[in-house]
Coordinates of C-alpha atoms in Angstrom, one line a residue:
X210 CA -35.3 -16.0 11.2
X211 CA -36.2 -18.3 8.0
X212 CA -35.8 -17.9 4.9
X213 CA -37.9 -20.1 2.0
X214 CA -39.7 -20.3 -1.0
X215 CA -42.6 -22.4 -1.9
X216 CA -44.1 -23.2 -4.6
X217 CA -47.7 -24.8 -4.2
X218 CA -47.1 -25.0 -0.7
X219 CA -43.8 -27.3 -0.8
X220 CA -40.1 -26.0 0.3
X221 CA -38.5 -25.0 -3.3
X222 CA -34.9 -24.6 -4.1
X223 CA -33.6 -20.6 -4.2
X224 CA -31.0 -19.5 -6.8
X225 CA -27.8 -20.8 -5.5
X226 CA -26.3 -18.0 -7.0
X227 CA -28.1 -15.4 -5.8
X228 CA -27.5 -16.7 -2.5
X229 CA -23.9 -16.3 -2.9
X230 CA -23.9 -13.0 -4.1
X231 CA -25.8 -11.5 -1.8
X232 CA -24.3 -13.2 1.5
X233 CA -20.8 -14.1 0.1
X234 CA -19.5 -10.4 0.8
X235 CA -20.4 -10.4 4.2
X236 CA -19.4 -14.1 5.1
X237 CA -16.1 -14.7 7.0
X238 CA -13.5 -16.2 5.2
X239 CA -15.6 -15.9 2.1
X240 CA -17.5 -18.8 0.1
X241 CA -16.5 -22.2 -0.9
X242 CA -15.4 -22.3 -4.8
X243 CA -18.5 -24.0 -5.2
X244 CA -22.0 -24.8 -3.1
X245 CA -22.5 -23.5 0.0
X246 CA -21.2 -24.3 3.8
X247 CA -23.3 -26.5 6.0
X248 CA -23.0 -23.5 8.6
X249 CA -21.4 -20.1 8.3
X250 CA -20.7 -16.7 9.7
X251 CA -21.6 -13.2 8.6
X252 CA -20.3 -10.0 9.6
X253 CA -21.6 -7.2 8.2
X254 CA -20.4 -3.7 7.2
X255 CA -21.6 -2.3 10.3
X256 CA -20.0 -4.8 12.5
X257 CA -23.3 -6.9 12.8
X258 CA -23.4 -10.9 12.0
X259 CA -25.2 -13.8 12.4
X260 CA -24.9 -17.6 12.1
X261 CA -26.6 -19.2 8.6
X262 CA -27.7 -22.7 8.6
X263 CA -29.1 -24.4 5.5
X264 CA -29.2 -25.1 1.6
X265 CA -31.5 -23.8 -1.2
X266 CA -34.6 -25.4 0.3
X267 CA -33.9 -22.9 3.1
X268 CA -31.5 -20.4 5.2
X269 CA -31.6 -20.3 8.9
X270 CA -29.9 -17.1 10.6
X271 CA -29.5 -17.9 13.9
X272 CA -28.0 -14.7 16.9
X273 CA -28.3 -12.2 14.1
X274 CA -28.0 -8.2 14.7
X275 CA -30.1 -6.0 13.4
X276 CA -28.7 -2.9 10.8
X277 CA -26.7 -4.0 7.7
X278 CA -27.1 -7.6 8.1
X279 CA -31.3 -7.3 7.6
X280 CA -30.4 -5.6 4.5
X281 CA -28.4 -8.3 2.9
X282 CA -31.3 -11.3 3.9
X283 CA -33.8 -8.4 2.5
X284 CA -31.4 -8.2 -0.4
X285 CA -31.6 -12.5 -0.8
X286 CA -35.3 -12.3 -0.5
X287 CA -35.7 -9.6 -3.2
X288 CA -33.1 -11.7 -5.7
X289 CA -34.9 -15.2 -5.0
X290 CA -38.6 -14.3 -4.6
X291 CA -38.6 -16.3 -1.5
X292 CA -39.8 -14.6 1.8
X293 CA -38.3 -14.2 5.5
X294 CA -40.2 -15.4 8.3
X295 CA -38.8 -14.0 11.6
X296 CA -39.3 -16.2 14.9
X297 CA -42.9 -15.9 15.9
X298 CA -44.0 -13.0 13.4
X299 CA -46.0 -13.9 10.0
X300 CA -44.1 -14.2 6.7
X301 CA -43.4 -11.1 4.4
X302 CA -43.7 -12.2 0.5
X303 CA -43.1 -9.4 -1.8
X304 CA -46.1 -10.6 -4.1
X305 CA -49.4 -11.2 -3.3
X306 CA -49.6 -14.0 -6.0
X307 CA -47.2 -16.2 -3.6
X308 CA -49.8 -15.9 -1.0
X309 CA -51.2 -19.2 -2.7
X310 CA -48.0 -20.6 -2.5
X311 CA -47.8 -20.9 0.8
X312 CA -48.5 -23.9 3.3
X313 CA -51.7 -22.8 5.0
X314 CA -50.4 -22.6 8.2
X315 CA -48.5 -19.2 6.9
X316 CA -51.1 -18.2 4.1
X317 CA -53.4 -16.2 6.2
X318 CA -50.9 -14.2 8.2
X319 CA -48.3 -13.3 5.4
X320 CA -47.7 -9.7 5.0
X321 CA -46.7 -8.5 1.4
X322 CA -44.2 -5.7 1.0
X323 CA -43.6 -4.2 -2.2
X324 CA -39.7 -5.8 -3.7
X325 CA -39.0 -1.9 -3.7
X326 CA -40.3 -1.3 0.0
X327 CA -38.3 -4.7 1.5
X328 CA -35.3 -3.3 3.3
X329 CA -33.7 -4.5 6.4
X330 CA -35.8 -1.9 8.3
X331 CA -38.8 -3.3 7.0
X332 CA -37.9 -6.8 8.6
X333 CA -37.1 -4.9 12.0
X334 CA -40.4 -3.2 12.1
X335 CA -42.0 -6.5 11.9
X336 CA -39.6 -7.9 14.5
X337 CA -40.1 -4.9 16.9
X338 CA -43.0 -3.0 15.8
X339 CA -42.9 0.6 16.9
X340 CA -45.1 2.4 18.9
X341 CA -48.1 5.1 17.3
X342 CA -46.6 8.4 17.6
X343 CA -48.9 9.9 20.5
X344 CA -51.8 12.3 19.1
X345 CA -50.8 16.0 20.9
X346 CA -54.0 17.7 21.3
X347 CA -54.1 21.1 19.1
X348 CA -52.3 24.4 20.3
X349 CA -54.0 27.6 20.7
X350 CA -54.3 30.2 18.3
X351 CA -51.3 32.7 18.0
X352 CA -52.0 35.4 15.4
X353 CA -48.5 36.5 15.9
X354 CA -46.3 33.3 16.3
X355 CA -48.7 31.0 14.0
X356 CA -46.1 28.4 13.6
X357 CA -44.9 28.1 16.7
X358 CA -43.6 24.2 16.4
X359 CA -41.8 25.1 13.1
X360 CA -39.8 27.9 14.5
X361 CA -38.7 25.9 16.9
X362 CA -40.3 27.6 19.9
X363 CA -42.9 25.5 21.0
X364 CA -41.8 21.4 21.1
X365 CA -43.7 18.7 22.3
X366 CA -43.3 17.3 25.5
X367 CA -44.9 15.0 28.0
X368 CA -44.1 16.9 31.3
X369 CA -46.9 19.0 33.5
X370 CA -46.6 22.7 33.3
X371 CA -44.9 24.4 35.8
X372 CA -47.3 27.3 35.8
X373 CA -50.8 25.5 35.6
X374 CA -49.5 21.7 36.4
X375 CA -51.4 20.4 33.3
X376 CA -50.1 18.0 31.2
X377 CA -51.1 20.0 27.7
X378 CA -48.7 17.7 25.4
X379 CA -46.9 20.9 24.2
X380 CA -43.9 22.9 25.7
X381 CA -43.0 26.4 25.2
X382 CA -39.0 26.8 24.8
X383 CA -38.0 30.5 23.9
X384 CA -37.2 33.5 25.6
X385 CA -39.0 34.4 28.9
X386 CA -38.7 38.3 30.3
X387 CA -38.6 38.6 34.0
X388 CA -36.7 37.9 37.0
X389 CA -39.4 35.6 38.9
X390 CA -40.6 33.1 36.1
X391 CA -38.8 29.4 35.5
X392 CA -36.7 29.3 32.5
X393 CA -38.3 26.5 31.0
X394 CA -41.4 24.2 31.2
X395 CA -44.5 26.7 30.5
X396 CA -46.9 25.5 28.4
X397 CA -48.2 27.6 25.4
X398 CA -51.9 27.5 27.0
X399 CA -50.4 29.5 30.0
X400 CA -49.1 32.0 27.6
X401 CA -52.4 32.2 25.3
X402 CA -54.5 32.7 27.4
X403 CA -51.9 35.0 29.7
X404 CA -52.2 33.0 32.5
X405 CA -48.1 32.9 32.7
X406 CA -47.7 36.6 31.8
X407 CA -49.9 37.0 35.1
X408 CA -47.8 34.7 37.8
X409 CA -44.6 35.6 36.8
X410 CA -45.1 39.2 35.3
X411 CA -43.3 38.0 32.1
X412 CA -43.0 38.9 28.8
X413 CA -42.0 36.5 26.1
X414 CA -40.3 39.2 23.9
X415 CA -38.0 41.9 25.0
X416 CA -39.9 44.5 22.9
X417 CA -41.8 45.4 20.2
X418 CA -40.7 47.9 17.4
X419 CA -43.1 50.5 16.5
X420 CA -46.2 52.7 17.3
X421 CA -48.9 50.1 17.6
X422 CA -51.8 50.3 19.9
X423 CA -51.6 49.0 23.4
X424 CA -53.6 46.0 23.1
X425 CA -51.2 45.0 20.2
X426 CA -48.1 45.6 22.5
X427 CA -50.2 43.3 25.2
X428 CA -51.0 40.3 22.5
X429 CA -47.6 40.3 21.5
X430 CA -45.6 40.7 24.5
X431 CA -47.7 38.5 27.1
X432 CA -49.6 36.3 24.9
X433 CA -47.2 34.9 22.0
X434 CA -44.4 32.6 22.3
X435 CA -41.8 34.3 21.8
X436 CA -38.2 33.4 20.0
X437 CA -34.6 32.6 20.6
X438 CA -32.0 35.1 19.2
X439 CA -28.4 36.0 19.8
X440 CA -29.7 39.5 21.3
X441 CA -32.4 40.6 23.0
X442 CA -36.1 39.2 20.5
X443 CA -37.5 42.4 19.2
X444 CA -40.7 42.2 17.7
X445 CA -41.8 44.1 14.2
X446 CA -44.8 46.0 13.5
X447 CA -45.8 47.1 10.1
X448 CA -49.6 48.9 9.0
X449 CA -50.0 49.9 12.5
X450 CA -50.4 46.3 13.9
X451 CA -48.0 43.5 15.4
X452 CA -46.5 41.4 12.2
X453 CA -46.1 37.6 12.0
X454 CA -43.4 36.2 13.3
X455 CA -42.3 33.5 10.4
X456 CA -38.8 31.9 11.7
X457 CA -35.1 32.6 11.7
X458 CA -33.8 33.1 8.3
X459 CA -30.1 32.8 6.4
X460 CA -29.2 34.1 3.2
X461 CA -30.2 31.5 1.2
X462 CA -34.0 31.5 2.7
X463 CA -34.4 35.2 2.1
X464 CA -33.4 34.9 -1.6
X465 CA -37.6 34.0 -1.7
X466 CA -38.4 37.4 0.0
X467 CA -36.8 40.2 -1.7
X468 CA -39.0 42.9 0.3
X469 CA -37.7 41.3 3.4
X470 CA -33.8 42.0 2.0
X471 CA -34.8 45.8 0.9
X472 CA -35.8 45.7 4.7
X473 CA -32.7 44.1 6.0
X474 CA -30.6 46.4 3.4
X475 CA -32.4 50.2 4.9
X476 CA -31.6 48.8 8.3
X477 CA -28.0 48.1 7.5
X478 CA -28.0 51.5 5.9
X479 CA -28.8 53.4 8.7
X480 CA -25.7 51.5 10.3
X481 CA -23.9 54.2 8.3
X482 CA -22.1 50.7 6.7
X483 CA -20.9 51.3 3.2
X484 CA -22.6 49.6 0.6
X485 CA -20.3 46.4 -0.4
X486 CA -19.9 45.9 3.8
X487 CA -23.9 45.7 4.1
X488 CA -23.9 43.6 0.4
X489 CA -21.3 40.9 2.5
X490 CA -23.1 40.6 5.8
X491 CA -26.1 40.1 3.8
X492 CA -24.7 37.4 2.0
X493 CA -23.1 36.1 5.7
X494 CA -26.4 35.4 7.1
X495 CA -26.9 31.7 8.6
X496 CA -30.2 30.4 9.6
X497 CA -28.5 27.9 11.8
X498 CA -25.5 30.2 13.2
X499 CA -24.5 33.7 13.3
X500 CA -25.1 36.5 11.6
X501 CA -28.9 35.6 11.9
X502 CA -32.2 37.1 10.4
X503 CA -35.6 37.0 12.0
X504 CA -38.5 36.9 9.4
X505 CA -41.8 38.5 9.7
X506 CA -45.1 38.9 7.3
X507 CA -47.3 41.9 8.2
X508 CA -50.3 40.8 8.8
X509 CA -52.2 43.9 7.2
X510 CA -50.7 44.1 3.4
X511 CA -48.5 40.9 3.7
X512 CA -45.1 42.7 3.2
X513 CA -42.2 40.8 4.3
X514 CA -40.1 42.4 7.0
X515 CA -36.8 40.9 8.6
X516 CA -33.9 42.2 11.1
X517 CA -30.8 41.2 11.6
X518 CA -28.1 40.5 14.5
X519 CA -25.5 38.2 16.0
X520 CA -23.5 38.2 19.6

């Protein structure tokens, strides 16, 4: 990997003393009093180095590791205005005006990166370019689960469905309620369209909370991802129909829903708790552990409705 500057389209010197203060902390045994070495040694704060050959007119770094070390040569280049040319990948300039500067051989290729954008993980990207992220298709509709990638329930995944054998780019990871199905691997298609609910006579939820009609009871139980909680999922109704199903929730995430903490306070009433006990395991709730609330929206007047429980 190079380092130069040019200006119209000859080798010109760097700041000597930018060079020292951005490789002299991480060079072993520290810089000469004045100049630099004909050769030295980095190692940086991550336990990376590299070999440095070269003067002003230009740096050679020869075996280096990637991490910490990229950010002290992205560090030179940002303090000299020179640019870093890694072994067989164009130059990166942080100015488009240099572009001219350039021998013509480089000019076309060069890549400009904002001074502010230039890190060491810039430079890797251009040494090891990573691949696109793969387009998943798009999941079905669930009325009753609508994010079911945020809550954590549905995760991509390259792997064929054990219930259909398709590869749908999507797997479903909650809860599943039956004795015959596999624990993991259906995809949310199977469940959609009830396909899994079918084979395996599974529901996805352990029950559903509420008079509701029986084609509710159906969407929700055989046709919705379900959720992971520390007890048996129950789902709420509210308005006489199934309600959203919004993600688990701590204390500090409720403190945007006050109707759904009036919910979670009646049902900690009828615990027969006294009031400063229900006050402290409302104020105890963890998103990410235990005591844990489950949020839902009705889907009818919008009212925000959570339960609560833990192992």
């Amino acid at each position: 990997m190079y380092v130069w500057r040019f200006v119209d389209e000859e080798p010109a010197p760097m700041d000597e003393s930018a060079i020292r203060d951005t490789l002299g902390p991480v060079t072993v045994g520290g810089m000469p009093p004045t100049g630099l070495p004909e050769s030295w040694d980095l190692e940086a704060e991550d336990g990376g180095g590299s070999e440095v050959y070269g003067d002003v007119l230009g740096l050679t770094f020869h075996r280096f590791s990637p991490g910490r070390i990229l950010d002290h040569v992205a560090a030179l280049v940002r303090r000299t205005g020179a640019g870093v040319m890694p072994l067989d990948c164009p130059m990166i300039i942080t100015s488009e005006a240099d572009r001219g500067h350039l021998p013509e051989s480089l000019r076309a290729e060069a890549v400009v990166v904002a001074p502010e954008a230039l890190t060491g993980q810039a430079i890797q990207l251009l040494i090891t370019p990573q691949p696109e992220p793969r387009r998943r298709p798009a999941l079905p509709s669930f009325p009753y689960h609508p994010s079911p990638v945020a809550t954590g329930s549905v995760t991509a995944s390259d792997d064929r469905c054990v219930c259909c054998g398709q590869e749908r780019g999507w797997v479903y990871t909650g809860p599943v309620y039956t004795a015959d199905a596999p624990d993991s691997g259906i995809c949310p298609h199977c469940i959609a369209f009830g396909k899994a609910a079918e084979r395996y006579g599974a529901t996805f939820a352990d029950g559903i909370e509420g008079d509701v009609p029986e084609d509710v009871v159906t969407a929700v139980l055989r046709h919705t991802p379900g959720f992971t909680a520390w007890q048996s999922s129950t789902w709420l109704t509210h308005c006489g129909d199934g309600a959203a199903f919004l993600g688990r929730a701590g204390a500090e995430e409720l403190q945007r829903y006050p109707d759904a903490v009036a919910d979670l306070r009646r049902r900690c009433a009828e615990w027969t708790w006294p009031p400063e006990e229900v006050e402290g395991f409302l104020g105890s709730l963890d998103k990410d552990d235990r005591p844990t609330a489950y949020l839902f929206r009705c889907r009818v007047c919008a009212t925000h409705l959570a339960y609560a429980d833990f192992t």
